[in-house]
Short mmCIF file of C-alpha atoms and ligand atoms in Angstrom, two decimals:
data_model
loop_
_atom_site.label_atom_id
_atom_site.label_comp_id
_atom_site.label_asym_id
_atom_site.label_seq_id
_atom_site.Cartn_x
_atom_site.Cartn_y
_atom_site.Cartn_z
CA MET L 795 0.36 -0.33 -0.02
CA LEU L 796 1.04 3.48 -0.79
CA ASN L 797 2.00 6.10 2.30
CA ILE L 798 0.84 9.23 1.45
CA LYS L 799 2.54 11.05 4.28
CA ARG L 800 5.49 9.23 3.84
CA GLN L 801 6.56 12.87 2.45
CA PRO L 802 9.20 14.16 4.30
CA SER L 803 7.84 17.00 6.39
CA SER L 804 10.76 19.65 6.11
CA ALA L 805 10.40 19.22 1.97
CA GLN L 806 7.16 20.42 2.07
CA SER L 807 6.79 23.38 4.13
CA ASN L 808 10.31 24.48 2.59
CA SER L 809 8.85 24.08 -0.49
CA SER L 810 5.53 26.40 0.36
CA ILE L 811 8.33 28.71 1.91
CA LYS L 812 9.39 29.01 -1.24
CA SER L 813 6.66 29.97 -3.41
CA LEU L 814 5.12 32.22 -0.40
CA ILE L 815 7.70 34.02 -1.50
CA LEU L 816 7.61 33.54 -4.97
CA MET L 817 4.50 35.29 -4.88
CA ILE L 818 5.03 38.17 -3.03
CA GLY L 819 7.81 38.47 -5.19
CA LEU L 820 5.02 38.45 -8.26
CA SER L 821 2.71 41.07 -6.33
CA GLY L 822 5.06 43.49 -6.16
CA PHE L 823 6.15 43.68 -9.46
CA HIS L 824 2.91 43.15 -10.63
CA LEU L 825 2.12 46.83 -8.30
CA ALA L 826 4.90 48.38 -9.75
CA MET L 827 4.03 47.35 -13.52
CA ALA L 828 0.43 48.88 -13.04
CA ASP L 829 1.97 52.12 -11.43
CA ASP L 830 3.80 52.43 -13.92
CA LYS L 831 1.94 52.21 -16.36
CA ALA L 832 0.29 56.01 -15.33
CA ASN L 833 -3.05 54.76 -14.41
CA GLN L 834 -4.63 53.98 -17.25
CA ALA L 835 -5.81 50.43 -16.52
CA SER L 836 -8.20 52.11 -14.18
CA ILE L 837 -9.34 54.94 -16.61
CA PRO L 838 -12.17 52.94 -19.05
CA ALA L 839 -11.02 54.40 -22.63
CA LEU L 840 -13.87 56.50 -23.57
CA PRO L 841 -13.55 55.94 -28.34
CA LYS L 842 -14.73 59.35 -28.86
CA TYR L 843 -11.58 60.91 -26.89
CA GLN L 844 -9.54 58.84 -28.53
CA GLN L 845 -11.17 60.35 -32.41
CA GLU L 846 -11.18 63.71 -32.07
CA CYS L 847 -8.21 64.45 -29.66
CA ALA L 848 -5.88 62.58 -30.78
CA ALA L 849 -5.14 63.58 -34.72
CA CYS L 850 -2.70 66.67 -33.60
CA HIS L 851 -0.98 64.53 -30.95
CA ILE L 852 -1.80 61.56 -28.93
CA ALA L 853 -4.67 60.85 -26.53
CA TYR L 854 -3.16 62.81 -24.09
CA PRO L 855 -3.18 60.55 -20.33
CA ALA L 856 -6.56 62.31 -18.43
CA GLY L 857 -5.18 62.09 -15.50
CA MET L 858 -1.91 64.03 -15.53
CA LEU L 859 -4.14 67.34 -16.02
CA PRO L 860 -6.54 68.11 -13.22
CA ALA L 861 -9.69 68.43 -14.15
CA ALA L 862 -10.48 72.73 -13.81
CA SER L 863 -7.71 72.92 -16.43
CA TRP L 864 -9.39 70.28 -18.37
CA LYS L 865 -12.91 71.98 -18.27
CA ARG L 866 -11.17 75.29 -19.95
CA LEU L 867 -9.40 73.90 -22.20
CA MET L 868 -12.55 71.70 -23.05
CA ASN L 869 -14.24 75.12 -22.74
CA ASN L 870 -12.33 77.22 -25.54
CA LEU L 871 -11.37 74.89 -27.99
CA PRO L 872 -11.76 77.27 -31.26
CA ASN L 873 -8.80 78.94 -29.19
CA HIS L 874 -6.92 75.64 -28.25
CA PHE L 875 -2.69 76.48 -28.85
CA GLY L 876 -2.38 78.76 -31.88
CA THR L 877 -5.10 76.03 -33.74
CA ASP L 878 -8.66 75.73 -33.84
CA ALA L 879 -9.20 71.82 -32.26
CA SER L 880 -13.52 73.01 -32.56
CA LEU L 881 -15.92 69.87 -31.90
CA ASP L 882 -19.93 69.66 -32.23
CA ALA L 883 -21.76 70.52 -28.69
CA ALA L 884 -22.33 66.56 -28.73
CA SER L 885 -18.65 65.56 -28.95
CA VAL L 886 -17.88 68.40 -26.04
CA GLN L 887 -20.41 67.53 -23.66
CA GLN L 888 -19.09 63.87 -23.78
CA ILE L 889 -15.66 64.26 -23.86
CA SER L 890 -16.04 66.86 -21.22
CA GLN L 891 -17.74 64.70 -18.74
CA TRP L 892 -15.56 62.06 -18.55
CA LEU L 893 -12.26 64.32 -18.71
CA GLN L 894 -13.77 65.72 -15.27
CA GLN L 895 -14.68 62.14 -13.91
CA TYR L 896 -10.96 61.31 -14.81
CA GLY L 897 -9.06 64.39 -14.68
CA GLY L 898 -6.11 64.66 -11.29
CA THR L 899 -6.30 60.89 -10.99
CA TYR L 900 -2.80 60.23 -12.31
CA LYS L 901 -0.28 59.61 -8.80
CA ARG L 902 1.20 63.06 -9.05
CA VAL L 903 -1.36 65.70 -10.35
CA THR L 904 -2.62 67.72 -6.98
CA THR L 905 -1.95 71.10 -8.42
CA ASP L 906 -3.04 72.80 -11.51
CA ALA L 907 -0.82 72.83 -14.28
CA PRO L 908 0.35 76.74 -15.93
CA GLN L 909 -1.19 77.03 -19.49
CA ASP L 910 -3.27 73.60 -18.71
CA ARG L 911 -0.46 72.45 -19.90
CA ILE L 912 1.15 68.85 -19.01
CA THR L 913 4.24 70.62 -20.01
CA LYS L 914 4.51 72.75 -17.19
CA SER L 915 3.55 70.98 -15.02
CA ALA L 916 5.62 71.21 -11.63
CA TRP L 917 5.48 67.05 -11.68
CA PHE L 918 6.43 67.19 -15.32
CA VAL L 919 9.15 69.29 -15.00
CA ARG L 920 11.17 67.26 -12.17
CA LYS L 921 10.39 64.03 -14.03
CA HIS L 922 12.66 65.68 -17.39
CA ASP L 923 15.16 67.24 -15.30
CA GLU L 924 17.54 65.46 -17.01
CA VAL L 925 16.77 66.03 -20.50
CA SER L 926 19.19 68.47 -21.82
CA ALA L 927 17.60 71.99 -23.74
CA GLN L 928 19.63 71.25 -26.89
CA THR L 929 17.80 67.52 -26.79
CA TRP L 930 14.10 69.24 -26.38
CA LYS L 931 14.85 72.06 -29.46
CA LEU L 932 16.41 68.63 -31.35
CA ALA L 933 14.46 68.45 -34.92
CA ALA L 934 12.99 64.70 -33.90
CA VAL L 935 11.55 66.33 -31.20
CA LYS L 936 10.57 69.92 -30.95
CA SER L 937 8.45 70.13 -28.16
CA PRO L 938 7.88 69.15 -25.37
CA SER L 939 4.17 68.25 -25.97
CA ASN L 940 5.27 66.06 -28.09
CA CYS L 941 5.57 62.93 -25.96
CA MET L 942 5.94 60.15 -28.57
CA ALA L 943 9.46 61.48 -29.86
CA CYS L 944 10.88 59.87 -26.86
CA HIS L 945 8.26 57.78 -24.55
CA GLN L 946 7.86 55.32 -27.80
CA GLN L 947 4.85 53.68 -26.30
CA ALA L 948 2.96 57.10 -25.00
CA ASN L 949 0.57 56.34 -27.48
CA LEU L 950 -0.96 53.29 -25.29
CA GLY L 951 -0.39 55.16 -21.63
CA ASP L 952 2.95 53.74 -21.31
CA PHE L 953 5.38 55.84 -20.00
CA ASN L 954 7.66 53.64 -17.99
CA GLU L 955 11.13 54.34 -18.67
CA GLN L 956 12.17 50.65 -20.07
CA HIS L 957 10.36 52.52 -23.20
CA VAL L 958 11.93 56.00 -23.41
CA ARG L 959 14.37 55.86 -26.37
CA ILE L 960 15.58 59.89 -26.69
CA PRO L 961 16.64 61.12 -29.88
CA ARG L 962 20.01 62.44 -30.71
C1 HEC C 1838 -6.64 70.55 -35.49
C2 HEC C 1838 -5.27 70.20 -34.03
C3 HEC C 1838 -5.22 69.37 -32.75
C4 HEC C 1838 -6.36 69.16 -32.39
C5 HEC C 1838 -7.55 68.07 -32.58
C6 HEC C 1838 -5.97 69.09 -30.57
N1 HEC C 1838 -5.16 69.50 -30.08
FE1 HEC C 1838 -4.60 69.34 -28.45
N2 HEC C 1838 -2.56 71.06 -29.20
C7 HEC C 1838 -2.78 71.15 -30.11
C8 HEC C 1838 -1.81 71.99 -30.55
C9 HEC C 1838 -0.73 72.79 -31.80
C10 HEC C 1838 -1.17 72.11 -29.15
C11 HEC C 1838 0.36 72.66 -28.84
C12 HEC C 1838 1.23 71.27 -29.23
C13 HEC C 1838 3.10 72.18 -28.83
O1 HEC C 1838 3.30 73.29 -28.16
O2 HEC C 1838 3.88 71.53 -29.18
C14 HEC C 1838 -2.05 71.35 -28.33
C15 HEC C 1838 -1.69 71.09 -26.76
C16 HEC C 1838 -2.73 70.14 -26.00
C17 HEC C 1838 -2.39 69.75 -24.45
C18 HEC C 1838 -1.18 70.75 -23.66
C19 HEC C 1838 -0.14 69.47 -24.07
C20 HEC C 1838 1.22 70.08 -23.51
O3 HEC C 1838 1.87 70.81 -23.68
O4 HEC C 1838 1.21 69.48 -22.16
C21 HEC C 1838 -3.62 69.66 -24.10
C22 HEC C 1838 -4.18 68.95 -22.74
C23 HEC C 1838 -4.52 68.86 -25.31
N3 HEC C 1838 -3.90 69.69 -26.36
C24 HEC C 1838 -5.45 68.25 -25.33
C25 HEC C 1838 -6.48 68.11 -26.48
C26 HEC C 1838 -7.79 67.88 -26.48
C27 HEC C 1838 -8.37 67.32 -24.83
C28 HEC C 1838 -7.84 67.21 -27.72
C29 HEC C 1838 -9.72 67.23 -28.08
C30 HEC C 1838 -10.68 68.15 -27.64
C31 HEC C 1838 -7.19 68.18 -28.68
N4 HEC C 1838 -6.27 68.66 -27.66
C32 HEC C 1838 -7.43 68.61 -29.82
C33 HEC C 1838 -3.75 70.83 -31.45
C34 HEC C 1838 -4.81 69.94 -31.98
C1 HEC C 1839 12.45 64.77 -25.40
C2 HEC C 1839 12.28 63.31 -24.47
C3 HEC C 1839 10.97 63.69 -23.57
C4 HEC C 1839 9.70 63.56 -23.75
C5 HEC C 1839 9.46 63.97 -25.51
C6 HEC C 1839 8.74 63.45 -23.26
N1 HEC C 1839 9.44 62.48 -22.32
FE1 HEC C 1839 8.69 62.28 -20.25
N2 HEC C 1839 10.06 61.83 -19.77
C7 HEC C 1839 11.61 61.46 -20.40
C8 HEC C 1839 12.28 61.04 -19.82
C9 HEC C 1839 13.91 60.76 -20.38
C10 HEC C 1839 12.20 60.61 -18.23
C11 HEC C 1839 12.47 59.94 -17.71
C12 HEC C 1839 12.64 58.42 -17.48
C13 HEC C 1839 13.09 57.50 -16.53
O1 HEC C 1839 14.27 57.62 -15.80
O2 HEC C 1839 11.85 57.58 -15.33
C14 HEC C 1839 10.44 60.40 -18.58
C15 HEC C 1839 9.27 60.40 -17.45
C16 HEC C 1839 8.60 60.67 -18.06
C17 HEC C 1839 7.54 60.40 -16.88
C18 HEC C 1839 7.61 59.24 -15.59
C19 HEC C 1839 7.63 57.81 -15.60
C20 HEC C 1839 7.25 57.47 -14.21
O3 HEC C 1839 7.12 55.92 -14.29
O4 HEC C 1839 8.08 57.73 -13.74
C21 HEC C 1839 6.08 60.39 -17.07
C22 HEC C 1839 4.87 60.17 -16.35
C23 HEC C 1839 6.24 61.38 -18.62
N3 HEC C 1839 7.72 61.47 -18.59
C24 HEC C 1839 5.43 61.83 -19.19
C25 HEC C 1839 5.84 62.32 -20.59
C26 HEC C 1839 4.42 62.84 -21.48
C27 HEC C 1839 2.89 62.65 -20.71
C28 HEC C 1839 5.45 63.62 -22.23
C29 HEC C 1839 4.78 64.31 -23.25
C30 HEC C 1839 3.54 65.34 -22.83
C31 HEC C 1839 6.46 63.54 -21.97
N4 HEC C 1839 6.98 62.32 -21.22
C32 HEC C 1839 7.28 64.00 -23.19
C33 HEC C 1839 11.69 62.22 -22.01
C34 HEC C 1839 10.47 62.35 -22.29
#
């Protein structure tokens, strides 16, 4: 007859400790990954926003500007950073509502953004202090607003440093 209980008990507890350590390690890794994704996972995508607000630049993450900034921008689309980004009233209404709900939810966004720009926000300037003045002026960059110049997956809401490549 097989003696099932005959397993050496020390080996068993050893392996369960190992799998416990592995589990803790993995969940820590998972949390770090979620954090890097700029909270995108928790924000349901709005197809209308992708459609209307990603024609001239990426659809900037809603969480990266305070709700008050989004409100001012959405109320002034005919005079949008020197261009006309007008939309029909229904689209403005739908996008505004969504931006009000998710504005300011990125972890570092707490105060107002000068000129209602992500790129003028204190956290943005701090996070980019290693980027030289020359780099910002490169033809391949043109403007700090051009996230895709360096963040290769910015359009997916991914600003993880693994996917940063600064052009030369
Ligand atoms: C017709 C082109 C166009 C459309 C459409 C457009 N934008 Fe823009 N947007 C611009 C330009 C140009 C800038 C300034 C970019 C620069 O300074 O390099 C800008 C800048 C921005 C910025 C500031 C980026 C920064 O520097 O932090 C935000 C936020 C923004 N747009 C949101 C929106 C939203 C929301 C919509 C949709 C309702 C939208 N845009 C649609 C042209 C457009
Ligand atoms: C000239 C290149 C460049 C451009 C353009 C740029 N970034 Fe960055 N960004 C960087 C570098 C370099 C870092 C620092 C990477 C690191 O070490 O974490 C960074 C870091 C970040 C971080 C912090 C990531 C983290 O997890 O700590 C965020 C968020 C971010 N950028 C958002 C943006 C947004 C939004 C735009 C466009 C409005 C933008 N960046 C434009 C180069 C750039």
